[in-house]
Short mmCIF file of C-alpha atoms and ligand atoms in Angstrom, two decimals:
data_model
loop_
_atom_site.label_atom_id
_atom_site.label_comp_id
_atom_site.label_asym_id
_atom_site.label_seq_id
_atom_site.Cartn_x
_atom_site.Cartn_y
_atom_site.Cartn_z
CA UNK A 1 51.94 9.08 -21.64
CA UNK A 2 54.85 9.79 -24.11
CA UNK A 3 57.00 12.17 -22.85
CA UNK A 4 59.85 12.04 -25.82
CA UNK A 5 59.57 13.38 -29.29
CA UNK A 6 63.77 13.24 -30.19
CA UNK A 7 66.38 11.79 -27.80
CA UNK A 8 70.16 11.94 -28.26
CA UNK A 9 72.74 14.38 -28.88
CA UNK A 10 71.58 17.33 -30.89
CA UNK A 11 74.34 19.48 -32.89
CA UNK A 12 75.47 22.87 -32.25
CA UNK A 13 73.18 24.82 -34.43
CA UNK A 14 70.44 22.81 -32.95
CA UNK A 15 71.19 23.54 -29.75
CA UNK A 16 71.59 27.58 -29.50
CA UNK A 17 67.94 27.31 -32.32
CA UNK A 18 66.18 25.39 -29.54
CA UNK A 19 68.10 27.54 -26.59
CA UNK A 20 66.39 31.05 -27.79
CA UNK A 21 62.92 29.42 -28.47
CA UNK A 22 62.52 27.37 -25.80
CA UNK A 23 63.00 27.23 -21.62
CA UNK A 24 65.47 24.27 -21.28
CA UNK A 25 66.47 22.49 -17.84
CA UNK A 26 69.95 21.34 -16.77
CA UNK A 27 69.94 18.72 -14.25
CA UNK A 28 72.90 17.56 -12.91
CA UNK A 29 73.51 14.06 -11.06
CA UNK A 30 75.88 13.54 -8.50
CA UNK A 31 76.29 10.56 -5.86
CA UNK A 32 78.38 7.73 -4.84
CA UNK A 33 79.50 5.22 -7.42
CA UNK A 34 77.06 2.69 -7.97
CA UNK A 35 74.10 4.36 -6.51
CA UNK A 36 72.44 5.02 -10.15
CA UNK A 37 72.99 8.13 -11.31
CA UNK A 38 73.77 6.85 -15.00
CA UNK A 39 70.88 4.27 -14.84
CA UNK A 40 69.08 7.41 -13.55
CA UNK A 41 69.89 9.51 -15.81
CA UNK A 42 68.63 7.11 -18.95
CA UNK A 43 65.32 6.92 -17.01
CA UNK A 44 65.18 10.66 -17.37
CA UNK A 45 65.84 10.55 -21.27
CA UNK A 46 64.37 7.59 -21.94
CA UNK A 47 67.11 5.47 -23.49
CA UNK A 48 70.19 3.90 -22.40
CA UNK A 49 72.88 6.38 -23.31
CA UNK A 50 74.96 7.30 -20.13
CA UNK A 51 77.10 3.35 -18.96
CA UNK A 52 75.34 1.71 -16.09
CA UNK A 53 76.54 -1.53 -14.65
CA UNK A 54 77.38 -2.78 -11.01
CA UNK A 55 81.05 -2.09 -10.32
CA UNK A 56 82.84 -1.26 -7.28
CA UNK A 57 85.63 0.85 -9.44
CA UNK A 58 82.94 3.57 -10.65
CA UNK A 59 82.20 2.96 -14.85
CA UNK A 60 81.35 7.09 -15.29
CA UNK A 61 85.01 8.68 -15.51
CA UNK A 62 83.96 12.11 -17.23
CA UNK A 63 81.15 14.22 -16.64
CA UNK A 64 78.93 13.90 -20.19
CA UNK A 65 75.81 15.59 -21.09
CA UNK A 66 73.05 13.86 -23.18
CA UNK A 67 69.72 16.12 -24.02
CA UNK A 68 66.62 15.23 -24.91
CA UNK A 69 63.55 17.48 -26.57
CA UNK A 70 60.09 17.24 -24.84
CA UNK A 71 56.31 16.77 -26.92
CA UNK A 72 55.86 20.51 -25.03
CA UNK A 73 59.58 21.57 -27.02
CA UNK A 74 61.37 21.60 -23.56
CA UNK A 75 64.81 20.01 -23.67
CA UNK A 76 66.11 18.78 -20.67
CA UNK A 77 70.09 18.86 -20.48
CA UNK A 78 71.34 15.83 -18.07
CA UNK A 79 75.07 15.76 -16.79
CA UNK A 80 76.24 12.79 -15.18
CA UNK A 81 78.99 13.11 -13.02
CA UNK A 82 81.61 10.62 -12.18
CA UNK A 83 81.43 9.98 -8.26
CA UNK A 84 85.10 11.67 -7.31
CA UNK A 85 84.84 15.28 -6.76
CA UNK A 86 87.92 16.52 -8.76
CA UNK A 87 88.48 20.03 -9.36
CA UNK A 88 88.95 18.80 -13.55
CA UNK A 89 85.70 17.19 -13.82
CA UNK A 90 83.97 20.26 -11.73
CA UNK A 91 85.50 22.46 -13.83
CA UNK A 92 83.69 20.21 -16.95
CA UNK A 93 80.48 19.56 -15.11
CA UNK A 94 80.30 23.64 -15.51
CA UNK A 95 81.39 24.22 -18.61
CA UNK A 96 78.86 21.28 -19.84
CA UNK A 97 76.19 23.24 -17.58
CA UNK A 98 76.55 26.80 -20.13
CA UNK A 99 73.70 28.58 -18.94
CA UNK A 100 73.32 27.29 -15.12
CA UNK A 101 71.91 24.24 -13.23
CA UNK A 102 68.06 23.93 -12.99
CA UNK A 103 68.75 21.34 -10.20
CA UNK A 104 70.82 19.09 -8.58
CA UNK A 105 69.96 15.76 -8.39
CA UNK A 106 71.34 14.04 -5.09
CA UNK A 107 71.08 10.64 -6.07
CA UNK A 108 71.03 8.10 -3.14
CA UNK A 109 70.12 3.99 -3.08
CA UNK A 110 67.43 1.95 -1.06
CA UNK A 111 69.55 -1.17 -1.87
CA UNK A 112 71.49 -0.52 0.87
CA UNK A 113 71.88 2.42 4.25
CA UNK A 114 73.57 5.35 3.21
CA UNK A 115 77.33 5.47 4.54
CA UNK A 116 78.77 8.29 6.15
CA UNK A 117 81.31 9.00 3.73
CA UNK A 118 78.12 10.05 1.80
CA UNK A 119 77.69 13.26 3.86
CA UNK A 120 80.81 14.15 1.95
CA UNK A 121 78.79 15.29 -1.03
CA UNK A 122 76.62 18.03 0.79
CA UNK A 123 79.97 19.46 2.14
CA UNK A 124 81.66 19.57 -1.11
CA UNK A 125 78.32 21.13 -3.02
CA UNK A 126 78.48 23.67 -0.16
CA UNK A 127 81.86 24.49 -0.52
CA UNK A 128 82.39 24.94 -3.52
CA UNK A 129 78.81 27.14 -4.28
CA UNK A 130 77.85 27.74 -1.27
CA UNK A 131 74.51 27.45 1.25
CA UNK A 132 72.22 28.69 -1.77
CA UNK A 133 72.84 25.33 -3.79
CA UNK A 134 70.88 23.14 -1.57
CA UNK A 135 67.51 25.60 -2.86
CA UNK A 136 68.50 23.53 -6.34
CA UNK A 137 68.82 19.91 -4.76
CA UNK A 138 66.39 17.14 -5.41
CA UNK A 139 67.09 13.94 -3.46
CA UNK A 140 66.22 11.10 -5.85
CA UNK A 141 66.59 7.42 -4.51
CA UNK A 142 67.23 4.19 -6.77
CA UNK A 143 65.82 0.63 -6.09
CA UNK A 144 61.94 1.54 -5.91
CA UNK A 145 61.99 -2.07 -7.01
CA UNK A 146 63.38 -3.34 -4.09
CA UNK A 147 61.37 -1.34 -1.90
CA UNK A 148 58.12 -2.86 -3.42
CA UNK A 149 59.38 -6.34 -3.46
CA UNK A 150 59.55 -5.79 0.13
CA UNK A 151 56.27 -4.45 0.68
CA UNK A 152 58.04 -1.22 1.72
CA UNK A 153 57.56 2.43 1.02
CA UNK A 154 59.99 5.24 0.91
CA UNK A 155 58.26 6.33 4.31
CA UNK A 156 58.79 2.87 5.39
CA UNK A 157 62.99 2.91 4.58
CA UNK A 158 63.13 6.56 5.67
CA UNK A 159 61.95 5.77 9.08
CA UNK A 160 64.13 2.45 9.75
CA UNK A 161 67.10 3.48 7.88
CA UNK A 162 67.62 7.52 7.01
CA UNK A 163 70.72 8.64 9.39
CA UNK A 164 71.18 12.09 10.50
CA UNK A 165 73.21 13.31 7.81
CA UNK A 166 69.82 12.58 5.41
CA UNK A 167 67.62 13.36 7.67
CA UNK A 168 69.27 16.75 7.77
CA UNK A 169 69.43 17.27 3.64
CA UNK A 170 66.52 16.00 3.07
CA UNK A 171 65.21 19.28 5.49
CA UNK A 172 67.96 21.68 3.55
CA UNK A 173 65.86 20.81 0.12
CA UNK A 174 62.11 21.20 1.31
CA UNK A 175 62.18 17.28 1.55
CA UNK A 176 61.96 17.59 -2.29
CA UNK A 177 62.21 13.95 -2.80
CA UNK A 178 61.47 11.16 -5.30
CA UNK A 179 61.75 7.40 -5.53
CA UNK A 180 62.95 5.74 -8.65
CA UNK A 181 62.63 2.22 -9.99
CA UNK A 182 65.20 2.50 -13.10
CA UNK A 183 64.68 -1.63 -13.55
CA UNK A 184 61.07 -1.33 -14.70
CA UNK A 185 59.58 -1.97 -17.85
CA UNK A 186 56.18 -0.54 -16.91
CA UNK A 187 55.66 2.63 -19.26
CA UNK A 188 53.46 4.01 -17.27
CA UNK A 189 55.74 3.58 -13.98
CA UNK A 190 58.66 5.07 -16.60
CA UNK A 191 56.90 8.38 -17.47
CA UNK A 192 54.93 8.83 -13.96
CA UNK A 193 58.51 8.91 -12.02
CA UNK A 194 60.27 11.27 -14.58
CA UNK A 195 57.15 13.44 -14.64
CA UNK A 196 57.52 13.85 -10.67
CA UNK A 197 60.79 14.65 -10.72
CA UNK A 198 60.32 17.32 -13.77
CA UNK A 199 57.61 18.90 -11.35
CA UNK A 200 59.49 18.82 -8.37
CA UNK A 201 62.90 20.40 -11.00
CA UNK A 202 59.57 22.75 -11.69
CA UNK A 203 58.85 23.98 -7.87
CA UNK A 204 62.57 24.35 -7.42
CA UNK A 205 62.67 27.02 -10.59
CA UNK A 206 59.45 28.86 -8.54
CA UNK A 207 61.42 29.12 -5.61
CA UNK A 208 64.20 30.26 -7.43
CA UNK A 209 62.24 32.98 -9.87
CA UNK A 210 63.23 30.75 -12.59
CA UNK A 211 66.50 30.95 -12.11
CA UNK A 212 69.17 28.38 -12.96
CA UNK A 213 71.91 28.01 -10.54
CA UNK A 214 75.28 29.92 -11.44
CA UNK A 215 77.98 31.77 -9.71
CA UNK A 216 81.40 33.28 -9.78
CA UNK A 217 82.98 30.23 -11.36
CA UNK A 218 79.96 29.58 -13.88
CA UNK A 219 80.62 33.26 -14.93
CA UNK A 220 84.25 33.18 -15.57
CA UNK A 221 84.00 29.72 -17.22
CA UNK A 222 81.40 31.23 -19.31
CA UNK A 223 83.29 34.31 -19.75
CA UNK A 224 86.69 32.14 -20.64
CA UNK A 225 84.54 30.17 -23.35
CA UNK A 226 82.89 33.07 -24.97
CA UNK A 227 86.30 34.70 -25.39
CA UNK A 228 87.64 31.35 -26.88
CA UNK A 229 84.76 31.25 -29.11
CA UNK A 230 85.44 34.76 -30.19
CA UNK A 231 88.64 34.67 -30.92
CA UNK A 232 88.71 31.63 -33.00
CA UNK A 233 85.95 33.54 -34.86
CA UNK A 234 87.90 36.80 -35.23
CA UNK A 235 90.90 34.59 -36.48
CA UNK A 236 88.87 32.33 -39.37
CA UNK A 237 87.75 36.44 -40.60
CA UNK A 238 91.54 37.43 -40.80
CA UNK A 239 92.61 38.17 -44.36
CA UNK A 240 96.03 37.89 -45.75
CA UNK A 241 97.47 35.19 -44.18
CA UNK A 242 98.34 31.30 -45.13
CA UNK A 243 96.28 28.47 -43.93
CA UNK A 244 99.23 27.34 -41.50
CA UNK A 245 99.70 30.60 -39.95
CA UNK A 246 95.68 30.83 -38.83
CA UNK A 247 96.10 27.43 -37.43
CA UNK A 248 98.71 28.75 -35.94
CA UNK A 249 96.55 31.65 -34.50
CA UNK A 250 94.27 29.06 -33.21
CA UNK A 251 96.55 27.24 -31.83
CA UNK A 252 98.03 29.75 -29.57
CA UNK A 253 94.05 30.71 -28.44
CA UNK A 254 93.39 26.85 -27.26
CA UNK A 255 96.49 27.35 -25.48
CA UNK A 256 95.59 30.74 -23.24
CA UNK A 257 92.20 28.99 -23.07
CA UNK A 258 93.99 25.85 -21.60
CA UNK A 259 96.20 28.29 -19.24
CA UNK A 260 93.44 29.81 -17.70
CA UNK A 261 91.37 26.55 -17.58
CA UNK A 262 94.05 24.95 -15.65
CA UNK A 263 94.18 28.44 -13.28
CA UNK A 264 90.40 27.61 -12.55
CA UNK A 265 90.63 23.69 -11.93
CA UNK A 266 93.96 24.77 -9.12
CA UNK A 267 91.32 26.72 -7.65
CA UNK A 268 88.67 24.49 -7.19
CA UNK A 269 91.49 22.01 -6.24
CA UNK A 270 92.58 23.93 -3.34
CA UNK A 271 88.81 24.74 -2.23
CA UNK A 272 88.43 20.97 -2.33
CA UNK A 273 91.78 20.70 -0.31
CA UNK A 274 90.26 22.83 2.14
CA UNK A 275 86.87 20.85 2.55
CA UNK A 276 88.26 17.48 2.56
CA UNK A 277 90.56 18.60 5.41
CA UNK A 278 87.88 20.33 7.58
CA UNK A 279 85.45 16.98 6.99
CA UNK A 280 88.24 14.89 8.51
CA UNK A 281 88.53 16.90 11.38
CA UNK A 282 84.82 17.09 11.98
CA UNK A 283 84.49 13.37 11.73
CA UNK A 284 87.49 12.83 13.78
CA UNK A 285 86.19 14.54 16.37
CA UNK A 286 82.65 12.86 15.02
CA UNK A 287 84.09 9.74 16.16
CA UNK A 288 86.45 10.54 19.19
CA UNK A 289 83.09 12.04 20.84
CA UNK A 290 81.17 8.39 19.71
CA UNK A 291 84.21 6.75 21.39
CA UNK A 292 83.75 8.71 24.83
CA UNK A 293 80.32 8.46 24.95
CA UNK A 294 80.91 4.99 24.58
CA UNK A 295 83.05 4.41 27.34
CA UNK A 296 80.99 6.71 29.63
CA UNK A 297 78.05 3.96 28.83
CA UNK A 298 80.41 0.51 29.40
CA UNK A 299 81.73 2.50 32.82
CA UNK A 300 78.27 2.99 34.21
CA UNK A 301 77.17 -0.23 33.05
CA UNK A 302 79.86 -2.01 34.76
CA UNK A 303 79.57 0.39 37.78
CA UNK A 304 75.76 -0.69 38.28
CA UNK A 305 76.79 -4.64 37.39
CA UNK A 306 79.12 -4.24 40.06
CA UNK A 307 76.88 -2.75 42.53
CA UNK A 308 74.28 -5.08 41.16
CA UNK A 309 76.55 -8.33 42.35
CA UNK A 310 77.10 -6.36 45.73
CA UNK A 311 74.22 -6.38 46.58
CA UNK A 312 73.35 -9.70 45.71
CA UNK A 313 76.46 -10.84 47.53
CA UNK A 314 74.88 -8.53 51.30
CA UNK A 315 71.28 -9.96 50.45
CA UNK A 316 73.03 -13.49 50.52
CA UNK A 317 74.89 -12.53 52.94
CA UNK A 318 71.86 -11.36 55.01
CA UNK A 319 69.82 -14.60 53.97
CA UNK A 320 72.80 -16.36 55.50
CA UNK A 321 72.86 -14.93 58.83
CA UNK A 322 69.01 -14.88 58.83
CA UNK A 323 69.03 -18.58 58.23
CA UNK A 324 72.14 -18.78 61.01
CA UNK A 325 69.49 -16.90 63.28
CA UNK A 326 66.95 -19.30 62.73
CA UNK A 327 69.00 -22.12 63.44
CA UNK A 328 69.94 -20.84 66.86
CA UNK A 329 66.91 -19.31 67.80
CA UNK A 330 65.70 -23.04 67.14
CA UNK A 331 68.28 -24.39 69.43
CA UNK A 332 67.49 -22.13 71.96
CA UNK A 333 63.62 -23.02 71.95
CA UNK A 334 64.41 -27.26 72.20
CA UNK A 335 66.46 -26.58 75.16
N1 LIG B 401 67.41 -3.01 -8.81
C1 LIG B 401 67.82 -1.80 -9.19
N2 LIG B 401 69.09 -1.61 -9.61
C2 LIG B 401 69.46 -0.36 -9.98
C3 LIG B 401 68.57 0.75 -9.95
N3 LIG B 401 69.26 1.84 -10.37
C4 LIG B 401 70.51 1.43 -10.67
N4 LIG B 401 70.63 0.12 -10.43
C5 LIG B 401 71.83 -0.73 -10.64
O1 LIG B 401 72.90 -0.25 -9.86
C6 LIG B 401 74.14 -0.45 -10.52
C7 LIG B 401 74.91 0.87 -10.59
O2 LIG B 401 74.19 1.78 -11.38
P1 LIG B 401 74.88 2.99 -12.16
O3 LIG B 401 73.80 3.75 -12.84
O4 LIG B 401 76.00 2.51 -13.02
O5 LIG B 401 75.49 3.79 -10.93
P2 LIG B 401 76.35 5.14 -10.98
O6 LIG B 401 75.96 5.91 -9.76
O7 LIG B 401 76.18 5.84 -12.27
O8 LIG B 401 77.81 4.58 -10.82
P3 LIG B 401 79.20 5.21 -11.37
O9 LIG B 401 79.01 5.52 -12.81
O10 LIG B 401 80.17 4.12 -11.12
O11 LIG B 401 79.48 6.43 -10.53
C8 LIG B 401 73.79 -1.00 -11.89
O12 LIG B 401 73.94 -2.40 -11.87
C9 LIG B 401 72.33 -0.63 -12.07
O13 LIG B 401 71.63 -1.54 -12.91
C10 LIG B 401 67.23 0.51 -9.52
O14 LIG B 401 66.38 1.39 -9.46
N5 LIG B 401 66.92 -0.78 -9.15
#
């Protein structure tokens, strides 16, 4: 099954021809560094274009967008995302995502258990969309080759490994799930695991009457870029004046573009702030509540060890004086 006619970036005039003609899907990848969201992402395209490598320090620092163009004329828009949620690269992932996000690939690994600091993600997604993005997440996990050469399933991991925190996103997005292997060479393994994700990206657009995911922000992104668009238009029309004074013009629109760019990344900064803050409560008092129940559990074990080696101490006790007994009672029969 091939599923790609063209891959790579397409140019402008490509892009708003095959916008009006044809449905198009944004899909947007987001996850902890090294969990595969590049290596992912070329799985969806078919081609190696995002970085993918094992490193600690995270290799994605920008939010990019490749596209590729379907046999059926669909293009499907992927954004990777570097791991950090900064309010800059939010504010990119947007303007990358023009016309919305089709879904929202949570990408997690097999190759390991997920970490707590993972739950993390969820929180910022909901904070800074709200509840209604989790009706756009897909939960894709990495390492299906693991998984196999341990004779596992997905069911198998999910059941030994999946803590709360999944257990509980997994629920939020229908258990819309899917297991990739991004190592294999198989073709047919290639194009069945991207074609289960597209109809799972596919049920998420049904639930959603087909449509993508925007909001406030998208709209006054989209709003800020039409205007800059616009205006740079308006200015190349203007008669009458030197090259050097419409670069001029331009110049001073990039910079009120810029302005109210930064306006929107302080923003999402402080909405960030504001998450990050109420997560480290939460899993202080996450942990502080671990840390009684704890001790509640060591104090009743050592309670019933204690009452455990009393009574073992009265039983010998008794077995003592029994044997004490005996002894006298045997006395008292040889005289
Ligand atoms: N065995 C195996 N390795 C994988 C799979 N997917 C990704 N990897 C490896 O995991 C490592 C990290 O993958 P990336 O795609 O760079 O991860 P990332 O989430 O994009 O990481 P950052 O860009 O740092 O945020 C790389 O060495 C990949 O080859 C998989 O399905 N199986």
């Amino acid at each position: 099954m091939s599923l790609y006619k063209v891959g790579g970036d397409m140019m402008e005039d490509d892009w708003e021809f095959a916008s009006s003609s044809n449905p198009n899907r944004t899909l947007v990848l987001v996850g902890r560094t090294g969990n595969g969201k590049s290596a992912t992402g070329n799985s969806i395209l078919g081609k190696k274009t995002f970085k993918s490598k094992a490193s600690s320090r995270g290799v994605t620092s920008t939010s990019e967008l490749r596209r590729v163009i379907q046999e059926d004329g669909q293009i499907i828009n992927v954004i990777d995302t570097p791991a950090e949620f900064i309010g800059k690269e939010i504010v990119r992932c947007i303007t990358l995502a023009e016309g919305g996000i089709h879904a929202v690939l949570l990408v997690f690994t097999v190759r390991g258990r997920p970490t707590d600091e993972e739950q993390s993600v969820l929180y910022h997604l909901q904070t800074l969309f709200g509840s209604k993005i989790s009706d756009y997440m897909i939960i894709v996990f990495t390492g299906g080759d693991d998984l196999e050469d341990n004779d596992e399933t997905l069911e198998d991991y999910l059941g030994q490994e999946c803590p709360e925190f999944l257990k509980e996103i997994l629920e939020l997005c229908d258990n819309r799930m899917v297991l990739f292997d991004n190592k294999t060479t198989n073709k047919r393994k290639k194009a069945e695991q991207v074609q289960k994700l597209l109809s799972l990206v596919d049920s998420v657009a049904r639930k959603n009457n087909g449509k993508p995911f925007t909001d406030e922000l998208f709209h006054e992104l989209q709003e800020e870029a039409i205007k800059l668009r616009d205006q740079k238009k308006e200015v190349e029309s203007l008669k009458g004046y030197s090259k050097s004074e419409i670069s001029e013009f331009k110049k001073q629109i990039e910079i009120s573009y810029d302005r109210q760019l930064s306006r929107i990344t302080e923003m999402v900064e402080t909405k960030l702030k504001e998450t990050a803050k109420r997560l480290e409560k939460q899993l202080g008092e996450e942990q502080a509540a671990r840390l009684e129940a704890e001790e509640r559990a060591n104090e009743v074990q050592k309670r019933s060890s204690d009452e455990i080696k009393k009574l073992r101490e009265n039983l010998e006790r008794a077995e003592r004086e029994t044997k004490e007994l005996q002894r006298k009672l045997g006395k008292c029969i040889n005289l």
